[in-house]
Tab-separated table of C-alpha atoms in Angstrom:
chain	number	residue	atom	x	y	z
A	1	UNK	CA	0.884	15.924	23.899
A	2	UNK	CA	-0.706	18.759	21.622
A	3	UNK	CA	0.418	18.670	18.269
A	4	UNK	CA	0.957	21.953	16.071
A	5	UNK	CA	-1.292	21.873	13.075
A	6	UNK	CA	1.299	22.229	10.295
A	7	UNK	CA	1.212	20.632	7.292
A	8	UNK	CA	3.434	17.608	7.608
A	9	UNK	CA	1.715	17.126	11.263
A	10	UNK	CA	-1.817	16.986	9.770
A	11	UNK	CA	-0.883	14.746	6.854
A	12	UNK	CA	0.636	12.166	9.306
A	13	UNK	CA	-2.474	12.595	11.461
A	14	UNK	CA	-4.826	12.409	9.016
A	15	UNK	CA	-3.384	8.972	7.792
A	16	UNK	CA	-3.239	7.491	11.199
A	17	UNK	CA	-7.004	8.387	11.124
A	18	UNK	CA	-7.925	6.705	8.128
A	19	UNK	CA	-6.498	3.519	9.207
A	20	UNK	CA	-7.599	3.443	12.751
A	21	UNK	CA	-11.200	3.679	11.376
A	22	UNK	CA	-10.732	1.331	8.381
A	23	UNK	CA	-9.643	-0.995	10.533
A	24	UNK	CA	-11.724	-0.424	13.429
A	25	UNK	CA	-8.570	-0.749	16.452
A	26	UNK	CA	-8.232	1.392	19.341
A	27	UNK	CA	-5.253	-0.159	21.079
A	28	UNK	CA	-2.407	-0.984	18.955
A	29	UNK	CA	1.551	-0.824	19.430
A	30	UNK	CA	3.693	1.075	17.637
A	31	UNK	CA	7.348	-0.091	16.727
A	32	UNK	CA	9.334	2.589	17.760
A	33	UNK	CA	13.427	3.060	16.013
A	34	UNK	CA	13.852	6.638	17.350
A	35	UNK	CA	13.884	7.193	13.531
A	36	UNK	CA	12.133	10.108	11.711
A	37	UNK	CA	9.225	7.551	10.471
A	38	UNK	CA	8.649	5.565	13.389
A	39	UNK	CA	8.527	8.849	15.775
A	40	UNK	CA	6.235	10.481	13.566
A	41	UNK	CA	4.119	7.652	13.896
A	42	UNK	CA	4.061	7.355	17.743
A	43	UNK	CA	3.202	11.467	17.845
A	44	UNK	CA	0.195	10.581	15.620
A	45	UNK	CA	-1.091	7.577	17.048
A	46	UNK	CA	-1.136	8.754	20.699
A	47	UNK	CA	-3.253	11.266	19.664
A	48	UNK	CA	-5.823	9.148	17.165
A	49	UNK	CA	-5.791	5.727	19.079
A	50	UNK	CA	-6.828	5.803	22.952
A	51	UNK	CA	-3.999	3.213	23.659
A	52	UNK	CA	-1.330	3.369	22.440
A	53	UNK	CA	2.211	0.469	23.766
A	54	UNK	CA	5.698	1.455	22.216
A	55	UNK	CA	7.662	-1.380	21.587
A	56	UNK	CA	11.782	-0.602	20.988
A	57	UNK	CA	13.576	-3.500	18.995
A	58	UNK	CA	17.521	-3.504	20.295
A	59	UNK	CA	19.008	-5.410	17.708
A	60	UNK	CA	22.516	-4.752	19.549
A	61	UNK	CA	24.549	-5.098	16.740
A	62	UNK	CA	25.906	-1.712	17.478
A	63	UNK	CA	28.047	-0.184	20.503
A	64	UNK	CA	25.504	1.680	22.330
A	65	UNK	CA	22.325	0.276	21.229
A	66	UNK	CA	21.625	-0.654	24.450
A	67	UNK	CA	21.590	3.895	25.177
A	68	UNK	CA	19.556	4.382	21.163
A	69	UNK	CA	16.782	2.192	22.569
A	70	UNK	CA	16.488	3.809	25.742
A	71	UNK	CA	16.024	7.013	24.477
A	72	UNK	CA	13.179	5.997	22.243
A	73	UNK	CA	11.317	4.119	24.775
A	74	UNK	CA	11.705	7.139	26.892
A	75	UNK	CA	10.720	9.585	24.035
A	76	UNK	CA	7.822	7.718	22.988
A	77	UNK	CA	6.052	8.240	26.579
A	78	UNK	CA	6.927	11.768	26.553
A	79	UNK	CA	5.316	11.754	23.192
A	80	UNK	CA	1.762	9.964	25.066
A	81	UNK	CA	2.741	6.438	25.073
A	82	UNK	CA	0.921	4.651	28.079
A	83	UNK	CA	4.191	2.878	28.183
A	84	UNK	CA	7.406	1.546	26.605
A	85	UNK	CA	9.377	-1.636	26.379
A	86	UNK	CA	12.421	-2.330	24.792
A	87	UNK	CA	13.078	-5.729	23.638
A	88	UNK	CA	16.543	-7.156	23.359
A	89	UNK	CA	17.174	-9.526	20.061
A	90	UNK	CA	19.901	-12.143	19.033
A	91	UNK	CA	20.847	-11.254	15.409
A	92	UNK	CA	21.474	-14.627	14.189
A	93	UNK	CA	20.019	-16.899	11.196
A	94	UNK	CA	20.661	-17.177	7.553
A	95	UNK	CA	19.901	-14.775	4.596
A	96	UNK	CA	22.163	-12.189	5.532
A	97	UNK	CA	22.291	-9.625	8.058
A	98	UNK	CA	19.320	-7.552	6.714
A	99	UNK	CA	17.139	-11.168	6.757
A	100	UNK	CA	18.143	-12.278	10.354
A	101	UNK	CA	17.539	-8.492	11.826
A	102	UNK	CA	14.346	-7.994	10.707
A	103	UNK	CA	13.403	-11.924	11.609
A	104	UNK	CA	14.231	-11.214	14.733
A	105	UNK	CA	12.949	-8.277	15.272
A	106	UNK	CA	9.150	-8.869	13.935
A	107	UNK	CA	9.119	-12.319	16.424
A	108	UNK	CA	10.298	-9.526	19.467
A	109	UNK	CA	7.980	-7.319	18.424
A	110	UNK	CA	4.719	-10.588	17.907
A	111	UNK	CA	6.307	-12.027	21.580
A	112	UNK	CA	5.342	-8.290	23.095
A	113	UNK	CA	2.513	-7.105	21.496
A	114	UNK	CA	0.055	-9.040	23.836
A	115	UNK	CA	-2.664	-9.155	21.269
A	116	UNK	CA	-2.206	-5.374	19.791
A	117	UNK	CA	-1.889	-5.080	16.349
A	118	UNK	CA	1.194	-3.596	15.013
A	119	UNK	CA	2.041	-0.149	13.364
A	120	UNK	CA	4.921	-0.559	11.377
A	121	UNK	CA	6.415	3.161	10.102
A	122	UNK	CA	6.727	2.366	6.548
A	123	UNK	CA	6.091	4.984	4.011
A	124	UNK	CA	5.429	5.687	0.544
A	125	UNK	CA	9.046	5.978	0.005
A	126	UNK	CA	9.550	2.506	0.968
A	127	UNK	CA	6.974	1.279	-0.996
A	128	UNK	CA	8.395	2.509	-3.995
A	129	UNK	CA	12.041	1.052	-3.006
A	130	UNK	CA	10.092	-2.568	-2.491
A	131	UNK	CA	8.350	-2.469	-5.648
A	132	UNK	CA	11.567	-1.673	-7.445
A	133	UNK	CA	13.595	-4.241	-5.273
A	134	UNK	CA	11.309	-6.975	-7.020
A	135	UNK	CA	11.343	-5.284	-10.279
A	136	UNK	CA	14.611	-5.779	-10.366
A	137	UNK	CA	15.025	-9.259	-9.379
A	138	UNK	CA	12.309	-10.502	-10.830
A	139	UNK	CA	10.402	-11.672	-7.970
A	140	UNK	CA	6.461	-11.297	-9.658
A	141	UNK	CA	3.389	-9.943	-8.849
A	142	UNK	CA	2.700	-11.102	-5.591
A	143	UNK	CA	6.264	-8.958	-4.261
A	144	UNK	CA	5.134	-6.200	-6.815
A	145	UNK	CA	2.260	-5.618	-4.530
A	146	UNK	CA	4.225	-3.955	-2.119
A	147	UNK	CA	3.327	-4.076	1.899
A	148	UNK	CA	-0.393	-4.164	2.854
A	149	UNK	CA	-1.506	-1.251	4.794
A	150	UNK	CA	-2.931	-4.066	7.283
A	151	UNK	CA	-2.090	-7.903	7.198
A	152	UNK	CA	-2.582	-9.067	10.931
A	153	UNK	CA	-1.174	-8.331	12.871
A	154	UNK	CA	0.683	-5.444	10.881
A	155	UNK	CA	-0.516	-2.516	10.395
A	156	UNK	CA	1.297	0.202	8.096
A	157	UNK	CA	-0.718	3.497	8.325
A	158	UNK	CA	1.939	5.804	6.422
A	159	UNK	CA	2.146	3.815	3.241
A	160	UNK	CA	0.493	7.133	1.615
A	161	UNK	CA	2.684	9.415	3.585
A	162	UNK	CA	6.630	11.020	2.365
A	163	UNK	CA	9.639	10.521	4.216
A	164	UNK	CA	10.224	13.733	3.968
A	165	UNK	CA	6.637	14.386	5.776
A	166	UNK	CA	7.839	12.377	8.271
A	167	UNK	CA	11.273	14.572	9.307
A	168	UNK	CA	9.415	17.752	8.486
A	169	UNK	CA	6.959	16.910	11.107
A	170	UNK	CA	9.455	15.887	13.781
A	171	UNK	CA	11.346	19.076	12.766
A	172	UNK	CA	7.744	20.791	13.586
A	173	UNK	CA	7.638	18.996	17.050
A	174	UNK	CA	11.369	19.849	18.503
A	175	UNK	CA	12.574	16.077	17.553
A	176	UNK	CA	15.726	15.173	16.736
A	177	UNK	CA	15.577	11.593	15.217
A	178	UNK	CA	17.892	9.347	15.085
A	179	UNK	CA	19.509	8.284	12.063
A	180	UNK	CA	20.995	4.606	12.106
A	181	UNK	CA	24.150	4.277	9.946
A	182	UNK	CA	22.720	0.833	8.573
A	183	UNK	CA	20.337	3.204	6.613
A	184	UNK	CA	23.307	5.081	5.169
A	185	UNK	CA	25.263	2.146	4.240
A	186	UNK	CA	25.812	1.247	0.877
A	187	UNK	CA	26.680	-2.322	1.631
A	188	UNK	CA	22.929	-2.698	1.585
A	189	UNK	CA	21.152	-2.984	-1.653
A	190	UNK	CA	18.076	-1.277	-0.017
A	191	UNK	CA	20.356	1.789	0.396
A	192	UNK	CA	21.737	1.674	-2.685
A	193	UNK	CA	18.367	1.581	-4.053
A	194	UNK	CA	17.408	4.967	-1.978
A	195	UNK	CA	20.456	6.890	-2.067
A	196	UNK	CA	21.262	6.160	-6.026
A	197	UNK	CA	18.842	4.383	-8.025
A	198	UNK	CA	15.672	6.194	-6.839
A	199	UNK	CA	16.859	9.956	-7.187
A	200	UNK	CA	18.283	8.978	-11.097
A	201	UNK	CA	15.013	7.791	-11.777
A	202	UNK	CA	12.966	10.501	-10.502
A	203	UNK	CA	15.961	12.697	-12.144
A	204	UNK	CA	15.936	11.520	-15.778
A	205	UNK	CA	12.096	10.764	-15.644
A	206	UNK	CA	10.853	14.217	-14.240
A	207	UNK	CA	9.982	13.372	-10.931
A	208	UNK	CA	6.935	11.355	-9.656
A	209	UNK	CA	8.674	8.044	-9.989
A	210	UNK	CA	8.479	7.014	-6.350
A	211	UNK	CA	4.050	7.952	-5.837
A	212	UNK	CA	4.071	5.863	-9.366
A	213	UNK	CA	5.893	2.952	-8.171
A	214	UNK	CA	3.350	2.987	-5.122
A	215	UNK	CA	0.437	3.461	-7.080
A	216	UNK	CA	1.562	0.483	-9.084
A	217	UNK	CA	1.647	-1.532	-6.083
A	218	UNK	CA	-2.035	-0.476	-5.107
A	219	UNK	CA	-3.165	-1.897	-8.646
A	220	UNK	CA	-1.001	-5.255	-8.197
A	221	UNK	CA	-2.533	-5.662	-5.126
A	222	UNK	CA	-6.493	-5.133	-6.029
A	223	UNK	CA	-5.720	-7.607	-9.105
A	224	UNK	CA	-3.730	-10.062	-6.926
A	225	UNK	CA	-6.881	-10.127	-4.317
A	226	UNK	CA	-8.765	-11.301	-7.030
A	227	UNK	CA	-6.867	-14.060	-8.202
A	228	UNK	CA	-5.446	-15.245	-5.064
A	229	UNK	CA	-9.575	-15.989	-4.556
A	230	UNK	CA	-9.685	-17.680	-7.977
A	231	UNK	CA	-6.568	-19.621	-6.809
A	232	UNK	CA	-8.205	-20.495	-3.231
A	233	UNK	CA	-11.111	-21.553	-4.907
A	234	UNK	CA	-9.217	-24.369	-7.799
A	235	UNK	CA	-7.104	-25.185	-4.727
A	236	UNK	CA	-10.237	-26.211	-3.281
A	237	UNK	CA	-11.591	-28.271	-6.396
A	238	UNK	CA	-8.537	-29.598	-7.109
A	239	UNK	CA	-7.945	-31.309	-3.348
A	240	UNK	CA	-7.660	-35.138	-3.197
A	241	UNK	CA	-7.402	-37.459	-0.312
A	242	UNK	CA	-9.401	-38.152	3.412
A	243	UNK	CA	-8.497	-36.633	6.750
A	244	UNK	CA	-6.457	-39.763	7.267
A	245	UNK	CA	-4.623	-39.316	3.821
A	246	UNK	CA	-2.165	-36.339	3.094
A	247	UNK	CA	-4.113	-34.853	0.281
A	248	UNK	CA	-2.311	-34.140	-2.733
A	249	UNK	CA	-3.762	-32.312	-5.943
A	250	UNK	CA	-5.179	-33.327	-9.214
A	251	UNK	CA	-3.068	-33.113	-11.839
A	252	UNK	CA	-6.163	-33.129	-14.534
A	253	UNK	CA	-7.793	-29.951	-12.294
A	254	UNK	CA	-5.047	-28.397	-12.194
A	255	UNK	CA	-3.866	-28.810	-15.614
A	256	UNK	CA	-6.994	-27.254	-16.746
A	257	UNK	CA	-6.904	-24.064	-15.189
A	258	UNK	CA	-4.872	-21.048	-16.345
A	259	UNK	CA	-1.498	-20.837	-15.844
A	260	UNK	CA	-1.842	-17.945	-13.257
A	261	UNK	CA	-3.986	-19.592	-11.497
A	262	UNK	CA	-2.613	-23.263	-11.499
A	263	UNK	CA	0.740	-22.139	-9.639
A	264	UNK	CA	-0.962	-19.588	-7.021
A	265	UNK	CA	-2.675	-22.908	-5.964
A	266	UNK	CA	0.511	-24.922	-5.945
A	267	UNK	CA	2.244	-22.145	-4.128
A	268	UNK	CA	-0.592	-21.510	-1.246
A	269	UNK	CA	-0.567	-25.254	-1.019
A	270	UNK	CA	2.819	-25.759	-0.736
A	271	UNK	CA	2.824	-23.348	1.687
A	272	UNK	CA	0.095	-24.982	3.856
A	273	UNK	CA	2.453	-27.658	4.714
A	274	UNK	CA	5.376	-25.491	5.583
A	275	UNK	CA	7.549	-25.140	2.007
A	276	UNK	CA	8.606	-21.524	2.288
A	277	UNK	CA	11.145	-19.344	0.208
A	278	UNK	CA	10.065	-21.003	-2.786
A	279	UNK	CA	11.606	-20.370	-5.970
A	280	UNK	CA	10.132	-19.154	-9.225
A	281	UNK	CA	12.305	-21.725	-10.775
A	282	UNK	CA	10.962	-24.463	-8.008
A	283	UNK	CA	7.592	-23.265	-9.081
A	284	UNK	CA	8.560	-23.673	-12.965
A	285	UNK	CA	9.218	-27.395	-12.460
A	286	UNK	CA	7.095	-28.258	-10.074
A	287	UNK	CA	4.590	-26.660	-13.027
A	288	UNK	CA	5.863	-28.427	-15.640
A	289	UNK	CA	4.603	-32.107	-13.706
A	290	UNK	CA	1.857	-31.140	-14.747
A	291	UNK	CA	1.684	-29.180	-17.653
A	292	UNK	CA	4.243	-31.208	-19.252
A	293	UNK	CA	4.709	-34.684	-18.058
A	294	UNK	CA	7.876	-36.185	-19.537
A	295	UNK	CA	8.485	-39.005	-16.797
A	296	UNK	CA	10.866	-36.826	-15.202
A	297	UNK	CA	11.660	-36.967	-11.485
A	298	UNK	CA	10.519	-35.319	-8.729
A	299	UNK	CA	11.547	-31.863	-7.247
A	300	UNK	CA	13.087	-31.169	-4.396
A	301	UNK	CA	11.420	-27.913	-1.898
A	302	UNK	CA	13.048	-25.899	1.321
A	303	UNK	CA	11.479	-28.209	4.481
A	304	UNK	CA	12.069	-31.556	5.733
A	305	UNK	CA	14.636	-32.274	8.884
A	306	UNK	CA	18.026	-33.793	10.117
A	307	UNK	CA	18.589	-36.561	6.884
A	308	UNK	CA	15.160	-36.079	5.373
A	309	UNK	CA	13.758	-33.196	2.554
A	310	UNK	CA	10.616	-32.716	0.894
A	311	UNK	CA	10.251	-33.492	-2.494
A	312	UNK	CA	7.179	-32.927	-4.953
A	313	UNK	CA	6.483	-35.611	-7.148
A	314	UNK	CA	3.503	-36.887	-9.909
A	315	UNK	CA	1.647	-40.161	-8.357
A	316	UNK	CA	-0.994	-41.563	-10.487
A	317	UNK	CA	-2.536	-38.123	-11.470
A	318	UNK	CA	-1.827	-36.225	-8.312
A	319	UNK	CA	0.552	-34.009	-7.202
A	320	UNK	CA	2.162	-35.550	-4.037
A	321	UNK	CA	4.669	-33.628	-1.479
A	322	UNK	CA	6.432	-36.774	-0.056
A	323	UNK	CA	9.471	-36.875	2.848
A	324	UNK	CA	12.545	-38.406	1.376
A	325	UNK	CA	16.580	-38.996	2.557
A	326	UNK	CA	18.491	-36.459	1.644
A	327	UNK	CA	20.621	-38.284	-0.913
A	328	UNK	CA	17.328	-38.967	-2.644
A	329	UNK	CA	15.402	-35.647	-1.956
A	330	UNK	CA	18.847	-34.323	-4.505
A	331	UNK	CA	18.072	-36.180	-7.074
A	332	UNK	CA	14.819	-37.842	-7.121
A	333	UNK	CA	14.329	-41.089	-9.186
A	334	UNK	CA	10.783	-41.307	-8.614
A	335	UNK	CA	8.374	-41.759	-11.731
A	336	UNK	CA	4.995	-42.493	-12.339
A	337	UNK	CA	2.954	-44.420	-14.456
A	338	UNK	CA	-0.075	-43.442	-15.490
C-alpha cells in the first residue's frame, strides 16, 4: 500500500525505521486491535519490514468480538500484511479483569508468533500513563522505567510517537479505527488516569507533562541498566552451594553491599526460582534478615503448590528459600543460630 507523506504518516514511519534497524529484524508480527495505535502500526511496518504477520487477539468478552476481530485481520492485509490470524482467548485468572486479559492475550499472541518478534502499539502517551500508574502506587524504579522499546520478544516501536499521531495518520489513510469501550471506561484506573488525571496535569502545569513523564522513564531506565549489572554481578559473588545443593546467598556479601543493590539481587534471585509478584513489603523483610537479624522468623513468598509455600529464611549465614506446609509457610517458626 502507498502511504501519503503527511506529517503524522512520516513520524510513524520514521519510528518504525529506527527500530527495525536498531534492532536488526525483518520479519516481525504486529498485534493488531483495529485501534488507532495498533493500525497505524501495521500501515508502517508493512512498508519498513519485508514481512510483516498480523496477529488479532479476540478476547470475547464482548458481543460481537468475534465480527471486531475479523475486520482487523481483514484490514491489516489490505493494509500489506502477508497474512492475518485471529486468535481466540479465555479471559480467566486472578488480578482482575485488566490482569487476566492482557495475560491471556500476550501467551495468544507468544503461541502464534512462530519465532517473530512482537510489535506492540504502545505510545508515548502510554508511557506517560505507566510511569504515573507507579508513581502513584509506589511501585519503584524498576516500574518507573516504563516499557522497553524491545525486551524479546516485544518490540514497542511508537514509544516516541503521540496518540494523537497515531489517529491523525489513520485519518490521513481513509481509516476508521475502532474504539473499544474498555478504553472509555472509567471503571478502569488506566482510564481514569487518561481521561482525568493526565489532562489536569498537563492543564495546571502548562502542558508537556506527558513527553516529561516519558523522558523520565528513558533516564530510569539507562540508570536501572546499570545497576541491575551491579546487582547481577553481587548476585554472582554472593552465590553459595554445589549443583547438587539449592544455593542460597550469603548473608555477610550481601550485607555488605548497598542497599540498592542488595535487594535487586534478592529480587532477580528470587525470581530465578519462580517467586513472582513480589512485594516491596516482602522485599523489606526479607531485607531486614539480613540487614537486621533479630531471630525473627522466616517470610513467606507467592510460589509453592497444593499444601506447600515457599518461605525465605536465615540458615547459618545464608539466605535460604525453603518449601514448607502451608500452616507453617503463615507463620514461620524457623530461627537460626549463628
Amino acid at each position: 500500500m502507498l502511504l501519503p507523506e503527511t506529517d503524522a504518516v512520516l513520524a510513524v514511519r520514521r519510528a518504525v525505521r529506527a527500530w527495525r534497524d536498531a534492532v536488526g529484524c525483518w520479519s516481525v508480527a504486529v498485534a493488531v486491535s483495529g485501534g488507532a495505535d495498533s493500525l497505524a502500526l501495521t500501515a508502517a511496518a508493512a512498508v519498513e519490514i519485508p514481512d510483516v504477520r498480523a496477529l488479532v487477539v479476540d478476547h470475547r468478552l464482548q458481543a460481537g468480538s468475534d465480527h471486531v476481530a475479523r475486520w482487523a485481520a481483514e484490514s491489516a492485509q489490505r493494509l500489506g500484511c502477508r497474512e492475518s490470524l485471529v486468535l481466540p482467548v479465555d479471559v480467566v485468572g486472578e488480578g482482575g479483569p485488566e490482569a487476566a486479559a492482557r495475560d491471556a492475550r500476550y501467551a495468544a499472541l507468544d503461541a502464534a508468533r512462530d519465532r517473530r518478534p512482537v510489535l506492540l502499539g504502545h505510545t508515548l502517551d502510554d508511557q506517560a500513563e505507566t510511569v504515573l500508574l507507579g508513581l502513584a502506587r509506589g511501585s519503584g524504579g524498576r516500574s518507573l522505567r516504563g516499557m522497553t522499546a524491545w525486551q524479546a520478544p516485544w518490540g514497542r516501536p511508537l514509544l516516541g510517537v503521540r496518540r494523537a499521531q497515531t489517529r491523525q495518520m489513520c485519518a490521513d489513510l481513509g481509516l476508521t479505527p475502532w474504539d473499544d469501550p474498555h478504553n472509555s471506561d472509567p471503571a478502569y484506573t488506566r482510564v481514569r488516569v487518561r481521561t482525568e488525571v493526565l489532562p489536569l496535569l498537563e492543564e495546571a502545569l502548562g502542558g508537556g507533562v506527558a513527553a516529561a513523564l516519558a523522558r523520565t522513564a528513558a533516564q530510569l531506565r539507562e540508570d536501572g541498566d546499570v545497576l541491575d549489572e551491579l546487582s547481577a554481578d553481587l548476585l554472582r559473588r554472593a552465590g553459595t552451594g554445589t549443583a547438587s545443593d539449592e544455593p542460597g546467598l550469603s548473608i555477610e556479601t550481601l550485607a555488605t553491599a548497598p542497599a540498592a543493590l542488595r535487594k535487586r539481587a534478592i529480587r532477580a534471585w528470587l525470581a530465578e526460582r519462580g517467586v513472582s509478584g513480589l512485594m516491596n513489603s516482602h522485599l523489606q523483610a526479607i531485607d531486614t534478615l539480613v540487614t537486621a537479624w533479630r531471630g525473627q522468623g522466616g517470610v513467606a513468598v507467592a510460589g509453592g503448590g497444593p499444601g506447600w509455600g515457599l518461605v525465605v529464611t536465615r540458615e547459618h549465614g545464608t539466605l535460604t528459600l525453603r518449601s514448607q506446609p502451608r500452616a507453617t509457610a503463615r507463620r514461620p517458626t524457623r530461627r537460626e543460630t549463628d
